[in-house]
Amino acid sequence: QVQLVESGGGLVQAGGSLRLSCAASGRAVSSYHMGWFRQAPGKERAFVAGINWNGGNTDYTDSVKGRFTISRDNAKNTVYLEMNSLRPEDSALYYCAAGQRFYIGLPTNPGSYDYWGQGTQVTVSS
């Protein structure tokens, strides 16, 4: 089993930055694809960013391209999401996810991920 714990969320003004971290334990996730999702009240959980096992391939939802950066440090079993130029519409509960099944390309469907964290709240004020 893999346990994922997110941290780094908080309240920030529009235009500000946050860095989310996702620490994995229980098993090394160096061979897993990893992803960040977010869920705002009344909305479905949505893909934000994904990264393959060695960091050589990343993907982002269109609304965060150029503002968010996903990265990973397999030696630390940790994945990061650097968020810049934050907007009020980025406010949500952010979840980290890990997937061990093989896919061609990075999956964006939550069902393609096997393990989830509890989430960290990001609130962007206008």
Backbone as a chain_set.jsonl record, in Angstrom:
{"seq": "QVQLVESGGGLVQAGGSLRLSCAASGRAVSSYHMGWFRQAPGKERAFVAGINWNGGNTDYTDSVKGRFTISRDNAKNTVYLEMNSLRPEDSALYYCAAGQRFYIGLPTNPGSYDYWGQGTQVTVSS", "coords": {"N": [[0.833, -1.195, 0.0], [0.336, 2.262, -0.615], [0.814, 5.317, 0.946], [-0.198, 8.664, 0.769], [0.599, 11.99, 1.456], [-0.367, 15.243, 1.399], [0.864, 18.61, 1.459], [1.355, 22.155, 2.077], [-0.642, 23.794, 1.17], [-2.853, 26.682, 1.455], [-3.907, 30.071, 2.247], [-3.844, 32.597, -0.125], [-3.156, 35.639, -1.868], [-4.538, 36.774, -4.989], [-2.437, 36.342, -7.781], [-0.322, 35.505, -6.326], [1.891, 32.875, -5.05], [2.214, 29.355, -4.452], [3.614, 26.334, -3.154], [2.983, 23.05, -3.462], [3.428, 19.943, -1.805], [3.816, 16.405, -2.001], [4.164, 13.709, -0.157], [5.167, 10.41, -0.288], [4.69, 7.219, 1.226], [5.293, 3.902, 2.54], [5.736, 2.457, 0.227], [8.031, 2.616, -2.449], [7.526, 5.052, -4.937], [8.752, 5.431, -7.291], [8.433, 4.212, -9.763], [5.914, 4.828, -10.518], [3.317, 6.661, -12.214], [2.418, 9.981, -11.442], [0.03, 12.334, -10.168], [-1.69, 15.494, -9.915], [-4.78, 16.575, -8.748], [-7.789, 18.539, -8.526], [-10.555, 19.728, -6.597], [-13.322, 21.671, -6.477], [-15.96, 23.127, -4.465], [-19.041, 21.591, -5.15], [-18.273, 20.747, -7.624], [-16.811, 18.359, -9.935], [-13.995, 16.187, -9.349], [-10.999, 17.196, -10.825], [-8.445, 16.864, -13.287], [-5.22, 18.276, -12.896], [-2.382, 18.303, -13.213], [0.172, 16.07, -14.429], [2.79, 13.594, -14.154], [5.326, 11.512, -15.46], [7.115, 8.436, -14.625], [9.866, 9.05, -14.444], [10.0, 11.737, -14.622], [10.3, 12.72, -17.14], [8.207, 13.273, -18.782], [5.493, 15.405, -18.818], [2.213, 16.736, -18.139], [-0.483, 19.064, -18.433], [-3.541, 20.594, -17.422], [-5.307, 22.852, -19.537], [-5.87, 25.368, -18.373], [-3.916, 25.878, -16.494], [-1.483, 25.838, -17.681], [1.739, 27.131, -18.174], [1.671, 28.43, -15.766], [1.673, 26.636, -13.624], [3.861, 24.094, -12.346], [4.802, 20.774, -12.381], [6.774, 18.461, -10.595], [9.169, 15.941, -9.592], [10.899, 14.124, -7.02], [12.456, 11.36, -6.872], [14.238, 10.18, -5.141], [13.479, 11.196, -2.738], [10.946, 10.324, -2.652], [8.814, 12.004, -3.319], [6.494, 14.338, -4.697], [5.937, 17.407, -6.366], [4.066, 20.482, -6.729], [4.377, 23.402, -8.176], [2.914, 26.476, -7.988], [2.136, 29.352, -9.607], [1.195, 32.811, -10.179], [-1.437, 32.766, -9.193], [-4.99, 32.409, -9.308], [-8.342, 33.38, -8.359], [-10.097, 31.382, -9.272], [-8.56, 29.119, -9.075], [-8.886, 28.149, -6.593], [-9.453, 25.443, -4.483], [-9.742, 22.058, -3.227], [-6.828, 20.325, -3.224], [-5.569, 17.351, -4.526], [-3.208, 14.721, -4.338], [-2.14, 12.016, -6.37], [-1.356, 8.599, -7.151], [-0.376, 6.278, -9.606], [-0.061, 2.929, -10.708], [-0.442, 1.337, -12.885], [0.275, 0.565, -16.317], [0.281, 2.996, -18.847], [0.007, 4.364, -22.09], [1.28, 7.392, -22.505], [0.245, 10.098, -20.313], [-2.217, 9.536, -17.933], [-5.357, 11.218, -17.442], [-7.673, 10.759, -16.232], [-9.352, 10.325, -13.165], [-9.865, 7.68, -12.397], [-7.735, 6.25, -13.297], [-5.795, 6.256, -11.481], [-4.39, 4.867, -8.532], [-3.925, 5.337, -5.828], [-4.577, 7.772, -3.321], [-4.195, 10.939, -1.72], [-5.285, 12.849, 1.195], [-5.797, 15.424, 0.63], [-5.148, 18.968, 0.249], [-5.994, 22.238, 1.135], [-6.389, 24.95, -1.033], [-6.763, 28.342, -1.218], [-7.542, 31.189, -2.958], [-7.585, 34.552, -2.78], [-9.336, 37.411, -4.053]], "CA": [[0.0, 0.0, 0.0], [1.015, 3.555, -0.684], [0.146, 6.425, 1.615], [0.191, 9.963, 0.22], [0.253, 13.101, 2.339], [-0.136, 16.538, 0.782], [1.098, 19.764, 2.321], [1.722, 23.368, 1.371], [-1.788, 24.618, 0.824], [-3.093, 27.835, 2.314], [-4.614, 31.235, 1.717], [-2.919, 33.491, -0.818], [-3.823, 36.636, -2.708], [-4.412, 36.578, -6.426], [-1.115, 36.694, -8.267], [0.681, 34.908, -5.462], [2.428, 31.553, -5.361], [2.273, 28.303, -3.439], [4.249, 25.09, -3.576], [2.42, 21.876, -2.814], [4.266, 18.745, -1.755], [3.12, 15.142, -1.779], [5.127, 12.729, 0.33], [4.682, 9.032, -0.341], [5.3, 6.265, 2.146], [4.774, 2.547, 2.426], [6.341, 1.82, -0.942], [8.631, 3.594, -3.354], [6.665, 5.371, -6.078], [9.623, 5.852, -8.391], [7.985, 3.65, -11.036], [4.51, 5.195, -10.677], [2.96, 7.996, -12.676], [1.844, 10.76, -10.359], [-0.808, 13.412, -10.657], [-2.404, 16.409, -9.03], [-6.16, 16.865, -9.114], [-8.43, 19.49, -7.613], [-12.015, 19.668, -6.536], [-13.979, 22.825, -5.875], [-17.297, 22.769, -3.973], [-20.074, 21.417, -6.154], [-17.699, 20.342, -8.912], [-16.129, 17.074, -9.95], [-12.542, 16.194, -9.236], [-10.47, 17.458, -12.159], [-7.004, 16.749, -13.495], [-4.464, 19.52, -12.954], [-1.059, 18.05, -13.786], [0.66, 14.712, -14.271], [4.204, 13.393, -14.442], [5.631, 10.093, -15.579], [7.92, 7.871, -13.551], [11.197, 9.658, -14.295], [9.907, 13.175, -14.798], [10.591, 13.088, -18.509], [6.973, 13.634, -19.469], [4.509, 16.074, -17.965], [1.007, 17.205, -18.815], [-1.224, 20.025, -17.633], [-4.79, 21.081, -17.969], [-5.024, 24.094, -20.269], [-6.009, 26.585, -17.569], [-2.757, 26.101, -15.624], [-0.252, 25.814, -18.472], [2.526, 28.351, -18.058], [1.612, 28.944, -14.397], [1.958, 25.55, -12.686], [4.909, 23.153, -12.747], [4.876, 19.544, -11.593], [8.105, 17.845, -10.593], [9.273, 14.856, -8.615], [12.21, 13.735, -6.529], [12.263, 9.952, -6.531], [15.067, 9.854, -3.989], [12.711, 11.606, -1.561], [9.584, 9.774, -2.774], [7.979, 13.197, -3.19], [6.077, 15.056, -5.896], [5.671, 18.801, -6.069], [3.32, 21.299, -7.678], [4.668, 24.817, -8.023], [1.782, 27.224, -8.542], [2.402, 30.79, -9.7], [0.139, 33.64, -10.768], [-2.683, 32.122, -8.782], [-6.243, 33.102, -9.572], [-9.423, 32.893, -7.481], [-10.671, 30.137, -9.799], [-7.704, 27.995, -8.706], [-9.255, 27.722, -5.245], [-10.001, 24.088, -4.469], [-8.999, 21.056, -2.469], [-5.885, 19.71, -4.157], [-5.234, 15.981, -4.182], [-2.118, 14.01, -4.991], [-2.525, 10.652, -6.713], [-0.306, 7.74, -7.708], [-0.901, 5.177, -10.408], [0.967, 1.941, -11.009], [-0.715, 0.627, -14.13], [0.953, 1.15, -17.46], [-0.485, 3.688, -19.87], [0.767, 5.124, -23.088], [0.935, 8.775, -22.196], [-0.154, 10.345, -18.93], [-3.677, 9.518, -17.784], [-5.979, 12.364, -16.797], [-8.906, 10.273, -15.595], [-9.076, 9.911, -11.783], [-9.941, 6.228, -12.281], [-6.462, 5.674, -13.711], [-4.875, 6.371, -10.349], [-4.71, 3.833, -7.55], [-3.765, 5.807, -4.45], [-4.93, 9.181, -3.177], [-4.029, 11.601, -0.445], [-6.484, 13.428, 1.799], [-6.004, 16.743, 0.042], [-4.727, 20.185, 0.927], [-6.857, 23.316, 0.653], [-5.808, 26.163, -1.608], [-7.755, 29.401, -1.341], [-6.952, 32.378, -3.568], [-8.493, 35.689, -2.602], [-9.237, 38.413, -5.127]], "C": [[0.868, 1.247, 0.0], [0.178, 4.582, 0.062], [0.711, 7.729, 1.046], [-0.283, 11.068, 1.155], [0.641, 14.407, 1.646], [0.124, 17.606, 1.847], [1.397, 20.979, 1.451], [0.565, 24.251, 0.953], [-1.935, 25.795, 1.782], [-3.881, 28.91, 1.613], [-3.59, 32.18, 1.101], [-3.717, 34.484, -1.657], [-3.629, 36.299, -4.184], [-3.066, 37.11, -6.904], [0.013, 36.075, -7.46], [1.058, 33.501, -5.876], [2.32, 30.629, -4.148], [3.012, 27.119, -4.032], [3.671, 23.946, -2.766], [3.419, 20.729, -2.863], [3.388, 17.532, -1.496], [4.161, 14.106, -1.409], [4.493, 11.345, 0.342], [5.416, 8.171, 0.665], [4.664, 4.9, 1.949], [5.403, 1.767, 1.288], [6.954, 2.92, -1.792], [7.719, 3.795, -4.563], [7.472, 5.775, -7.296], [9.188, 5.3, -9.738], [6.535, 4.023, -11.355], [4.378, 6.509, -11.443], [2.207, 8.688, -11.538], [1.025, 11.907, -10.933], [-1.319, 14.295, -9.54], [-3.791, 16.663, -9.614], [-6.687, 17.917, -8.152], [-9.933, 19.373, -7.697], [-12.529, 20.87, -5.788], [-15.373, 22.408, -5.411], [-18.31, 22.682, -5.103], [-19.575, 20.983, -7.512], [-17.03, 18.983, -8.79], [-14.625, 17.264, -9.79], [-11.946, 16.273, -10.639], [-8.955, 17.366, -12.182], [-6.366, 18.132, -13.575], [-3.135, 19.306, -13.675], [-0.662, 16.603, -13.532], [2.117, 14.618, -14.667], [4.489, 11.899, -14.511], [6.697, 9.691, -14.568], [9.262, 8.569, -13.358], [11.187, 11.163, -14.512], [10.135, 13.644, -16.22], [9.382, 13.508, -19.31], [6.008, 14.242, -18.47], [3.325, 16.524, -18.815], [0.238, 18.109, -17.865], [-2.583, 20.279, -18.262], [-4.55, 22.479, -18.534], [-4.998, 25.327, -19.367], [-4.796, 26.864, -16.683], [-1.435, 26.092, -16.386], [0.445, 27.166, -18.401], [2.534, 28.943, -16.659], [2.015, 27.88, -13.362], [3.065, 24.662, -13.258], [4.905, 21.964, -11.811], [6.282, 18.984, -11.707], [8.115, 16.73, -9.556], [10.726, 14.631, -8.231], [12.074, 12.302, -6.045], [13.125, 9.519, -5.343], [14.348, 10.188, -2.679], [11.287, 11.064, -1.591], [8.532, 10.882, -2.683], [7.707, 13.813, -4.558], [5.673, 16.466, -5.486], [4.763, 19.43, -7.13], [3.596, 22.752, -7.331], [3.577, 25.592, -8.729], [2.081, 28.714, -8.47], [1.221, 31.505, -10.339], [-1.234, 33.071, -10.436], [-3.879, 33.035, -8.98], [-7.318, 32.586, -8.618], [-10.03, 31.576, -7.966], [-9.768, 28.916, -9.57], [-8.036, 27.458, -7.315], [-9.944, 26.37, -5.29], [-9.243, 23.263, -3.439], [-8.121, 20.31, -3.467], [-5.465, 18.339, -3.641], [-4.03, 15.5, -4.988], [-2.564, 12.573, -5.251], [-1.364, 9.906, -7.347], [-0.943, 6.588, -8.476], [0.203, 4.226, -10.804], [0.713, 1.172, -12.285], [-0.067, 1.343, -15.304], [-0.043, 1.799, -18.403], [0.473, 4.286, -20.878], [0.348, 6.572, -22.928], [0.468, 8.897, -20.749], [-1.681, 10.357, -18.819], [-4.181, 10.745, -17.041], [-7.264, 11.992, -16.083], [-8.594, 9.844, -14.165], [-9.09, 8.388, -11.601], [-8.667, 5.525, -12.685], [-5.411, 5.733, -12.619], [-5.351, 5.463, -9.22], [-4.687, 4.306, -6.103], [-3.967, 7.319, -4.411], [-4.576, 9.68, -1.789], [-5.341, 12.187, 0.042], [-6.771, 14.831, 1.282], [-5.468, 17.873, 0.909], [-5.471, 21.357, 0.299], [-6.03, 24.482, 0.138], [-6.928, 27.168, -1.8], [-7.059, 30.66, -1.852], [-7.965, 33.505, -3.464], [-8.265, 36.724, -3.703], [-8.887, 39.782, -4.585]], "O": [[1.974, 1.269, 0.541], [-1.026, 4.698, -0.166], [1.92, 7.879, 0.867], [-1.435, 11.073, 1.59], [1.811, 14.647, 1.347], [-0.342, 17.504, 2.982], [1.656, 20.856, 0.254], [0.777, 25.347, 0.434], [-1.232, 25.888, 2.788], [-4.446, 28.702, 0.539], [-2.59, 32.521, 1.732], [-4.827, 34.186, -2.098], [-2.672, 35.624, -4.564], [-2.618, 38.179, -6.49], [1.173, 36.118, -7.87], [0.613, 32.996, -6.907], [2.333, 31.065, -2.997], [3.036, 26.925, -5.247], [3.842, 23.876, -1.549], [4.157, 20.568, -3.835], [2.346, 17.631, -0.85], [4.948, 13.677, -2.252], [3.42, 11.141, 0.911], [6.604, 8.363, 0.924], [3.639, 4.76, 1.282], [5.581, 0.552, 1.382], [6.436, 4.035, -1.84], [7.206, 2.834, -5.135], [6.944, 6.388, -8.224], [9.544, 5.87, -10.77], [5.991, 3.573, -12.364], [5.242, 7.378, -11.33], [1.466, 8.059, -10.783], [1.289, 12.388, -12.035], [-1.372, 13.895, -8.377], [-3.947, 16.928, -10.806], [-6.103, 18.157, -7.095], [-10.5, 18.978, -8.716], [-12.218, 21.071, -4.614], [-15.916, 21.426, -5.918], [-18.421, 23.597, -5.919], [-20.358, 20.862, -8.454], [-16.723, 18.518, -7.693], [-14.071, 18.331, -10.053], [-12.333, 15.518, -11.531], [-8.275, 17.741, -11.226], [-6.888, 19.038, -14.225], [-2.801, 20.023, -14.618], [-1.095, 15.987, -12.558], [2.624, 15.451, -15.418], [3.96, 11.118, -13.72], [7.13, 10.507, -13.753], [9.748, 8.673, -12.232], [12.243, 11.793, -14.579], [10.161, 14.848, -16.477], [9.521, 14.047, -20.409], [5.739, 13.669, -17.414], [3.424, 16.671, -20.033], [0.299, 17.944, -16.647], [-2.749, 20.19, -19.479], [-3.679, 23.203, -18.052], [-4.19, 26.232, -19.578], [-4.656, 27.975, -16.17], [-0.379, 26.316, -15.794], [-0.186, 28.213, -18.55], [3.311, 29.856, -16.379], [2.628, 28.202, -12.344], [3.193, 24.499, -14.471], [4.993, 22.12, -10.593], [6.901, 19.027, -12.77], [7.192, 16.596, -8.753], [11.648, 14.905, -9.0], [11.623, 12.062, -4.925], [12.767, 8.587, -4.623], [14.576, 9.551, -1.65], [10.507, 11.309, -0.671], [7.491, 10.712, -2.048], [8.56, 13.812, -5.446], [5.138, 16.685, -4.399], [4.702, 18.971, -8.27], [3.112, 23.267, -6.323], [3.336, 25.398, -9.92], [2.257, 29.267, -7.384], [0.359, 30.881, -10.958], [-2.083, 32.918, -11.314], [-3.793, 34.255, -8.839], [-7.21, 31.466, -8.12], [-10.434, 30.745, -7.153], [-10.181, 27.79, -9.849], [-7.514, 26.419, -6.911], [-10.899, 26.173, -6.041], [-8.248, 23.705, -2.864], [-8.617, 19.734, -4.435], [-5.064, 18.183, -2.488], [-3.867, 15.837, -6.161], [-3.284, 11.986, -4.443], [-0.502, 10.5, -7.995], [-1.932, 6.003, -8.034], [1.288, 4.659, -11.194], [1.58, 0.419, -12.728], [0.115, 2.56, -15.288], [-1.083, 1.222, -18.718], [1.599, 4.661, -20.552], [-0.801, 6.931, -23.186], [0.318, 7.893, -20.053], [-2.353, 11.104, -19.53], [-3.523, 11.25, -16.131], [-7.872, 12.824, -15.408], [-7.659, 9.071, -13.956], [-8.39, 7.868, -10.732], [-8.521, 4.327, -12.444], [-4.272, 5.309, -12.816], [-6.55, 5.31, -8.986], [-5.362, 3.731, -5.249], [-3.585, 8.042, -5.332], [-4.648, 8.939, -0.809], [-6.378, 12.046, -0.606], [-7.865, 15.36, 1.477], [-5.353, 17.75, 2.129], [-5.567, 21.456, -0.924], [-5.093, 24.938, 0.793], [-7.924, 26.882, -2.465], [-6.099, 31.136, -1.246], [-9.069, 33.413, -3.999], [-7.155, 36.886, -4.21], [-8.765, 40.738, -5.352]]}, "num_chains": 1, "name": "protein.A"}
